[in-house]
Amino acid sequence: MTVRPPDQLDRQIFDAVQRLGSATIQQLLGAVHEPPPLRTVQRRLKKLCDKGLLAKQGSRRDAFYRLPESNP
């Protein structure tokens, strides 16, 4: 069973990553309804990664986000 984040924006980001398999920040900005500022998405992605809901691969410009190998 997949755990979903409670916040609407977090949920949109999580659902987009789940749907796409993996995604860059730019892809996520295009996938969410009424995209917020870039910095907001960066903060939310960090929070989702810290909670273990997403995993980050790469760094800086080459980074993409995916579901972790085993979702808690």
PDB file of N, CA and C in Angstrom:
ATOM      1  N   MET A   1       0.842  -1.179   0.000  1.00  0.00           N
ATOM      2  CA  MET A   1       0.000   0.000   0.000  1.00  0.00           C
ATOM      3  C   MET A   1       0.889   1.245   0.000  1.00  0.00           C
ATOM      4  N   THR A   2       0.555   2.220  -0.808  1.00  0.00           N
ATOM      5  CA  THR A   2       1.328   3.444  -0.920  1.00  0.00           C
ATOM      6  C   THR A   2       0.815   4.482   0.066  1.00  0.00           C
ATOM      7  N   VAL A   3       1.743   5.122   0.762  1.00  0.00           N
ATOM      8  CA  VAL A   3       1.395   6.197   1.686  1.00  0.00           C
ATOM      9  C   VAL A   3       1.371   7.494   0.899  1.00  0.00           C
ATOM     10  N   ARG A   4       0.304   8.278   1.047  1.00  0.00           N
ATOM     11  CA  ARG A   4       0.183   9.540   0.318  1.00  0.00           C
ATOM     12  C   ARG A   4       0.330  10.714   1.270  1.00  0.00           C
ATOM     13  N   PRO A   5       1.029  11.756   0.841  1.00  0.00           N
ATOM     14  CA  PRO A   5       1.173  12.945   1.683  1.00  0.00           C
ATOM     15  C   PRO A   5      -0.160  13.669   1.857  1.00  0.00           C
ATOM     16  N   PRO A   6      -0.354  14.328   3.006  1.00  0.00           N
ATOM     17  CA  PRO A   6      -1.641  14.955   3.313  1.00  0.00           C
ATOM     18  C   PRO A   6      -1.904  16.285   2.609  1.00  0.00           C
ATOM     19  N   ASP A   7      -0.892  17.083   2.355  1.00  0.00           N
ATOM     20  CA  ASP A   7      -1.050  18.409   1.766  1.00  0.00           C
ATOM     21  C   ASP A   7      -1.370  18.298   0.274  1.00  0.00           C
ATOM     22  N   GLN A   8      -2.203  19.207  -0.240  1.00  0.00           N
ATOM     23  CA  GLN A   8      -2.628  19.135  -1.640  1.00  0.00           C
ATOM     24  C   GLN A   8      -1.458  19.258  -2.609  1.00  0.00           C
ATOM     25  N   LEU A   9      -0.572  20.235  -2.421  1.00  0.00           N
ATOM     26  CA  LEU A   9       0.572  20.386  -3.322  1.00  0.00           C
ATOM     27  C   LEU A   9       1.505  19.188  -3.207  1.00  0.00           C
ATOM     28  N   ASP A  10       1.767  18.746  -1.984  1.00  0.00           N
ATOM     29  CA  ASP A  10       2.610  17.563  -1.795  1.00  0.00           C
ATOM     30  C   ASP A  10       1.997  16.360  -2.502  1.00  0.00           C
ATOM     31  N   ARG A  11       0.698  16.222  -2.398  1.00  0.00           N
ATOM     32  CA  ARG A  11      -0.006  15.108  -3.037  1.00  0.00           C
ATOM     33  C   ARG A  11       0.109  15.193  -4.553  1.00  0.00           C
ATOM     34  N   GLN A  12      -0.023  16.405  -5.117  1.00  0.00           N
ATOM     35  CA  GLN A  12       0.110  16.575  -6.566  1.00  0.00           C
ATOM     36  C   GLN A  12       1.518  16.203  -7.029  1.00  0.00           C
ATOM     37  N   ILE A  13       2.521  16.631  -6.274  1.00  0.00           N
ATOM     38  CA  ILE A  13       3.910  16.309  -6.617  1.00  0.00           C
ATOM     39  C   ILE A  13       4.123  14.799  -6.538  1.00  0.00           C
ATOM     40  N   PHE A  14       3.673  14.199  -5.443  1.00  0.00           N
ATOM     41  CA  PHE A  14       3.826  12.757  -5.249  1.00  0.00           C
ATOM     42  C   PHE A  14       3.121  11.983  -6.361  1.00  0.00           C
ATOM     43  N   ASP A  15       1.887  12.367  -6.667  1.00  0.00           N
ATOM     44  CA  ASP A  15       1.122  11.682  -7.716  1.00  0.00           C
ATOM     45  C   ASP A  15       1.796  11.816  -9.080  1.00  0.00           C
ATOM     46  N   ALA A  16       2.376  12.993  -9.364  1.00  0.00           N
ATOM     47  CA  ALA A  16       3.064  13.196 -10.642  1.00  0.00           C
ATOM     48  C   ALA A  16       4.286  12.289 -10.743  1.00  0.00           C
ATOM     49  N   VAL A  17       5.053  12.187  -9.669  1.00  0.00           N
ATOM     50  CA  VAL A  17       6.225  11.301  -9.676  1.00  0.00           C
ATOM     51  C   VAL A  17       5.776   9.855  -9.835  1.00  0.00           C
ATOM     52  N   GLN A  18       4.722   9.488  -9.146  1.00  0.00           N
ATOM     53  CA  GLN A  18       4.206   8.121  -9.244  1.00  0.00           C
ATOM     54  C   GLN A  18       3.747   7.824 -10.673  1.00  0.00           C
ATOM     55  N   ARG A  19       3.074   8.765 -11.292  1.00  0.00           N
ATOM     56  CA  ARG A  19       2.554   8.593 -12.650  1.00  0.00           C
ATOM     57  C   ARG A  19       3.679   8.537 -13.682  1.00  0.00           C
ATOM     58  N   LEU A  20       4.683   9.416 -13.526  1.00  0.00           N
ATOM     59  CA  LEU A  20       5.773   9.505 -14.499  1.00  0.00           C
ATOM     60  C   LEU A  20       6.877   8.474 -14.253  1.00  0.00           C
ATOM     61  N   GLY A  21       6.954   7.944 -13.067  1.00  0.00           N
ATOM     62  CA  GLY A  21       8.027   7.013 -12.723  1.00  0.00           C
ATOM     63  C   GLY A  21       9.214   7.728 -12.112  1.00  0.00           C
ATOM     64  N   SER A  22       9.637   8.799 -12.731  1.00  0.00           N
ATOM     65  CA  SER A  22      10.657   9.701 -12.192  1.00  0.00           C
ATOM     66  C   SER A  22      10.457  11.041 -12.882  1.00  0.00           C
ATOM     67  N   ALA A  23      10.887  12.116 -12.224  1.00  0.00           N
ATOM     68  CA  ALA A  23      10.637  13.442 -12.790  1.00  0.00           C
ATOM     69  C   ALA A  23      11.650  14.453 -12.280  1.00  0.00           C
ATOM     70  N   THR A  24      11.969  15.409 -13.146  1.00  0.00           N
ATOM     71  CA  THR A  24      12.794  16.543 -12.754  1.00  0.00           C
ATOM     72  C   THR A  24      11.878  17.613 -12.168  1.00  0.00           C
ATOM     73  N   ILE A  25      12.475  18.622 -11.584  1.00  0.00           N
ATOM     74  CA  ILE A  25      11.674  19.721 -11.035  1.00  0.00           C
ATOM     75  C   ILE A  25      10.876  20.393 -12.148  1.00  0.00           C
ATOM     76  N   GLN A  26      11.481  20.585 -13.303  1.00  0.00           N
ATOM     77  CA  GLN A  26      10.771  21.233 -14.411  1.00  0.00           C
ATOM     78  C   GLN A  26       9.569  20.403 -14.861  1.00  0.00           C
ATOM     79  N   GLN A  27       9.721  19.093 -14.908  1.00  0.00           N
ATOM     80  CA  GLN A  27       8.591  18.236 -15.267  1.00  0.00           C
ATOM     81  C   GLN A  27       7.484  18.337 -14.221  1.00  0.00           C
ATOM     82  N   LEU A  28       7.878  18.425 -12.962  1.00  0.00           N
ATOM     83  CA  LEU A  28       6.882  18.535 -11.893  1.00  0.00           C
ATOM     84  C   LEU A  28       6.151  19.868 -11.946  1.00  0.00           C
ATOM     85  N   LEU A  29       6.867  20.926 -12.275  1.00  0.00           N
ATOM     86  CA  LEU A  29       6.211  22.235 -12.409  1.00  0.00           C
ATOM     87  C   LEU A  29       5.144  22.191 -13.496  1.00  0.00           C
ATOM     88  N   GLY A  30       5.399  21.441 -14.558  1.00  0.00           N
ATOM     89  CA  GLY A  30       4.427  21.303 -15.631  1.00  0.00           C
ATOM     90  C   GLY A  30       3.282  20.367 -15.289  1.00  0.00           C
ATOM     91  N   ALA A  31       3.484  19.523 -14.286  1.00  0.00           N
ATOM     92  CA  ALA A  31       2.486  18.508 -13.958  1.00  0.00           C
ATOM     93  C   ALA A  31       1.506  18.933 -12.871  1.00  0.00           C
ATOM     94  N   VAL A  32       1.854  19.964 -12.091  1.00  0.00           N
ATOM     95  CA  VAL A  32       0.953  20.365 -11.007  1.00  0.00           C
ATOM     96  C   VAL A  32       0.014  21.472 -11.471  1.00  0.00           C
ATOM     97  N   HIS A  33      -1.177  21.461 -10.899  1.00  0.00           N
ATOM     98  CA  HIS A  33      -2.184  22.470 -11.220  1.00  0.00           C
ATOM     99  C   HIS A  33      -1.770  23.797 -10.600  1.00  0.00           C
ATOM    100  N   GLU A  34      -1.813  24.865 -11.368  1.00  0.00           N
ATOM    101  CA  GLU A  34      -1.398  26.198 -10.914  1.00  0.00           C
ATOM    102  C   GLU A  34      -0.047  26.126 -10.203  1.00  0.00           C
ATOM    103  N   PRO A  35       1.026  25.892 -10.962  1.00  0.00           N
ATOM    104  CA  PRO A  35       2.343  25.686 -10.356  1.00  0.00           C
ATOM    105  C   PRO A  35       2.780  26.844  -9.462  1.00  0.00           C
ATOM    106  N   PRO A  36       3.273  26.518  -8.284  1.00  0.00           N
ATOM    107  CA  PRO A  36       3.800  27.536  -7.369  1.00  0.00           C
ATOM    108  C   PRO A  36       5.200  27.951  -7.812  1.00  0.00           C
ATOM    109  N   PRO A  37       5.814  28.893  -7.116  1.00  0.00           N
ATOM    110  CA  PRO A  37       7.187  29.279  -7.449  1.00  0.00           C
ATOM    111  C   PRO A  37       8.144  28.082  -7.339  1.00  0.00           C
ATOM    112  N   LEU A  38       9.203  28.126  -8.109  1.00  0.00           N
ATOM    113  CA  LEU A  38      10.205  27.063  -8.131  1.00  0.00           C
ATOM    114  C   LEU A  38      10.713  26.739  -6.731  1.00  0.00           C
ATOM    115  N   ARG A  39      11.016  27.761  -5.950  1.00  0.00           N
ATOM    116  CA  ARG A  39      11.569  27.539  -4.610  1.00  0.00           C
ATOM    117  C   ARG A  39      10.593  26.770  -3.713  1.00  0.00           C
ATOM    118  N   THR A  40       9.299  27.012  -3.873  1.00  0.00           N
ATOM    119  CA  THR A  40       8.296  26.275  -3.100  1.00  0.00           C
ATOM    120  C   THR A  40       8.350  24.792  -3.446  1.00  0.00           C
ATOM    121  N   VAL A  41       8.434  24.481  -4.731  1.00  0.00           N
ATOM    122  CA  VAL A  41       8.506  23.083  -5.164  1.00  0.00           C
ATOM    123  C   VAL A  41       9.792  22.442  -4.638  1.00  0.00           C
ATOM    124  N   GLN A  42      10.893  23.172  -4.663  1.00  0.00           N
ATOM    125  CA  GLN A  42      12.153  22.637  -4.137  1.00  0.00           C
ATOM    126  C   GLN A  42      12.023  22.291  -2.654  1.00  0.00           C
ATOM    127  N   ARG A  43      11.408  23.171  -1.893  1.00  0.00           N
ATOM    128  CA  ARG A  43      11.225  22.918  -0.453  1.00  0.00           C
ATOM    129  C   ARG A  43      10.329  21.706  -0.212  1.00  0.00           C
ATOM    130  N   ARG A  44       9.256  21.614  -0.979  1.00  0.00           N
ATOM    131  CA  ARG A  44       8.325  20.493  -0.819  1.00  0.00           C
ATOM    132  C   ARG A  44       8.999  19.172  -1.182  1.00  0.00           C
ATOM    133  N   LEU A  45       9.806  19.184  -2.241  1.00  0.00           N
ATOM    134  CA  LEU A  45      10.517  17.966  -2.625  1.00  0.00           C
ATOM    135  C   LEU A  45      11.484  17.530  -1.529  1.00  0.00           C
ATOM    136  N   LYS A  46      12.170  18.491  -0.941  1.00  0.00           N
ATOM    137  CA  LYS A  46      13.093  18.164   0.151  1.00  0.00           C
ATOM    138  C   LYS A  46      12.328  17.545   1.316  1.00  0.00           C
ATOM    139  N   LYS A  47      11.173  18.127   1.641  1.00  0.00           N
ATOM    140  CA  LYS A  47      10.357  17.608   2.741  1.00  0.00           C
ATOM    141  C   LYS A  47       9.896  16.178   2.443  1.00  0.00           C
ATOM    142  N   LEU A  48       9.446  15.933   1.220  1.00  0.00           N
ATOM    143  CA  LEU A  48       8.990  14.594   0.844  1.00  0.00           C
ATOM    144  C   LEU A  48      10.140  13.587   0.877  1.00  0.00           C
ATOM    145  N   CYS A  49      11.325  14.019   0.477  1.00  0.00           N
ATOM    146  CA  CYS A  49      12.504  13.142   0.538  1.00  0.00           C
ATOM    147  C   CYS A  49      12.891  12.868   1.986  1.00  0.00           C
ATOM    148  N   ASP A  50      12.862  13.901   2.821  1.00  0.00           N
ATOM    149  CA  ASP A  50      13.209  13.732   4.240  1.00  0.00           C
ATOM    150  C   ASP A  50      12.251  12.766   4.940  1.00  0.00           C
ATOM    151  N   LYS A  51      10.988  12.765   4.521  1.00  0.00           N
ATOM    152  CA  LYS A  51       9.996  11.856   5.109  1.00  0.00           C
ATOM    153  C   LYS A  51      10.086  10.447   4.526  1.00  0.00           C
ATOM    154  N   GLY A  52      10.890  10.283   3.478  1.00  0.00           N
ATOM    155  CA  GLY A  52      11.048   8.969   2.866  1.00  0.00           C
ATOM    156  C   GLY A  52       9.986   8.632   1.838  1.00  0.00           C
ATOM    157  N   LEU A  53       9.168   9.614   1.443  1.00  0.00           N
ATOM    158  CA  LEU A  53       8.119   9.361   0.451  1.00  0.00           C
ATOM    159  C   LEU A  53       8.659   9.411  -0.973  1.00  0.00           C
ATOM    160  N   LEU A  54       9.724  10.189  -1.192  1.00  0.00           N
ATOM    161  CA  LEU A  54      10.394  10.259  -2.488  1.00  0.00           C
ATOM    162  C   LEU A  54      11.887  10.074  -2.279  1.00  0.00           C
ATOM    163  N   ALA A  55      12.569   9.704  -3.353  1.00  0.00           N
ATOM    164  CA  ALA A  55      14.026   9.583  -3.322  1.00  0.00           C
ATOM    165  C   ALA A  55      14.601  10.474  -4.412  1.00  0.00           C
ATOM    166  N   LYS A  56      15.682  11.168  -4.091  1.00  0.00           N
ATOM    167  CA  LYS A  56      16.344  12.051  -5.046  1.00  0.00           C
ATOM    168  C   LYS A  56      17.544  11.326  -5.636  1.00  0.00           C
ATOM    169  N   GLN A  57      17.708  11.418  -6.942  1.00  0.00           N
ATOM    170  CA  GLN A  57      18.855  10.845  -7.645  1.00  0.00           C
ATOM    171  C   GLN A  57      19.574  11.986  -8.344  1.00  0.00           C
ATOM    172  N   GLY A  58      20.874  11.997  -8.270  1.00  0.00           N
ATOM    173  CA  GLY A  58      21.645  13.056  -8.903  1.00  0.00           C
ATOM    174  C   GLY A  58      21.705  14.280  -8.015  1.00  0.00           C
ATOM    175  N   SER A  59      22.287  15.330  -8.568  1.00  0.00           N
ATOM    176  CA  SER A  59      22.404  16.565  -7.799  1.00  0.00           C
ATOM    177  C   SER A  59      22.207  17.767  -8.705  1.00  0.00           C
ATOM    178  N   ARG A  60      21.762  18.817  -8.096  1.00  0.00           N
ATOM    179  CA  ARG A  60      21.534  20.098  -8.763  1.00  0.00           C
ATOM    180  C   ARG A  60      20.732  19.964 -10.047  1.00  0.00           C
ATOM    181  N   ARG A  61      21.275  20.373 -11.158  1.00  0.00           N
ATOM    182  CA  ARG A  61      20.520  20.398 -12.419  1.00  0.00           C
ATOM    183  C   ARG A  61      20.163  19.016 -12.933  1.00  0.00           C
ATOM    184  N   ASP A  62      20.968  18.029 -12.587  1.00  0.00           N
ATOM    185  CA  ASP A  62      20.733  16.674 -13.086  1.00  0.00           C
ATOM    186  C   ASP A  62      19.818  15.853 -12.183  1.00  0.00           C
ATOM    187  N   ALA A  63      19.308  16.455 -11.130  1.00  0.00           N
ATOM    188  CA  ALA A  63      18.511  15.708 -10.155  1.00  0.00           C
ATOM    189  C   ALA A  63      17.144  15.327 -10.717  1.00  0.00           C
ATOM    190  N   PHE A  64      16.707  14.143 -10.326  1.00  0.00           N
ATOM    191  CA  PHE A  64      15.334  13.741 -10.592  1.00  0.00           C
ATOM    192  C   PHE A  64      14.820  12.998  -9.370  1.00  0.00           C
ATOM    193  N   TYR A  65      13.529  12.908  -9.276  1.00  0.00           N
ATOM    194  CA  TYR A  65      12.871  12.344  -8.103  1.00  0.00           C
ATOM    195  C   TYR A  65      12.062  11.131  -8.523  1.00  0.00           C
ATOM    196  N   ARG A  66      12.049  10.149  -7.658  1.00  0.00           N
ATOM    197  CA  ARG A  66      11.321   8.905  -7.917  1.00  0.00           C
ATOM    198  C   ARG A  66      10.799   8.368  -6.590  1.00  0.00           C
ATOM    199  N   LEU A  67       9.976   7.333  -6.662  1.00  0.00           N
ATOM    200  CA  LEU A  67       9.538   6.663  -5.445  1.00  0.00           C
ATOM    201  C   LEU A  67      10.715   5.866  -4.902  1.00  0.00           C
ATOM    202  N   PRO A  68      10.845   5.762  -3.587  1.00  0.00           N
ATOM    203  CA  PRO A  68      11.937   4.961  -3.026  1.00  0.00           C
ATOM    204  C   PRO A  68      11.739   3.478  -3.338  1.00  0.00           C
ATOM    205  N   GLU A  69      12.806   2.721  -3.221  1.00  0.00           N
ATOM    206  CA  GLU A  69      12.748   1.280  -3.510  1.00  0.00           C
ATOM    207  C   GLU A  69      11.661   0.590  -2.699  1.00  0.00           C
ATOM    208  N   SER A  70      11.611   0.862  -1.408  1.00  0.00           N
ATOM    209  CA  SER A  70      10.550   0.289  -0.569  1.00  0.00           C
ATOM    210  C   SER A  70       9.868   1.426   0.169  1.00  0.00           C
ATOM    211  N   ASN A  71       8.614   1.676  -0.162  1.00  0.00           N
ATOM    212  CA  ASN A  71       7.845   2.765   0.439  1.00  0.00           C
ATOM    213  C   ASN A  71       7.338   2.315   1.800  1.00  0.00           C
ATOM    214  N   PRO A  72       7.595   3.101   2.886  1.00  0.00           N
ATOM    215  CA  PRO A  72       7.171   2.689   4.237  1.00  0.00           C
ATOM    216  C   PRO A  72       5.676   2.560   4.387  1.00  0.00           C
TER     217      PRO A  72
END
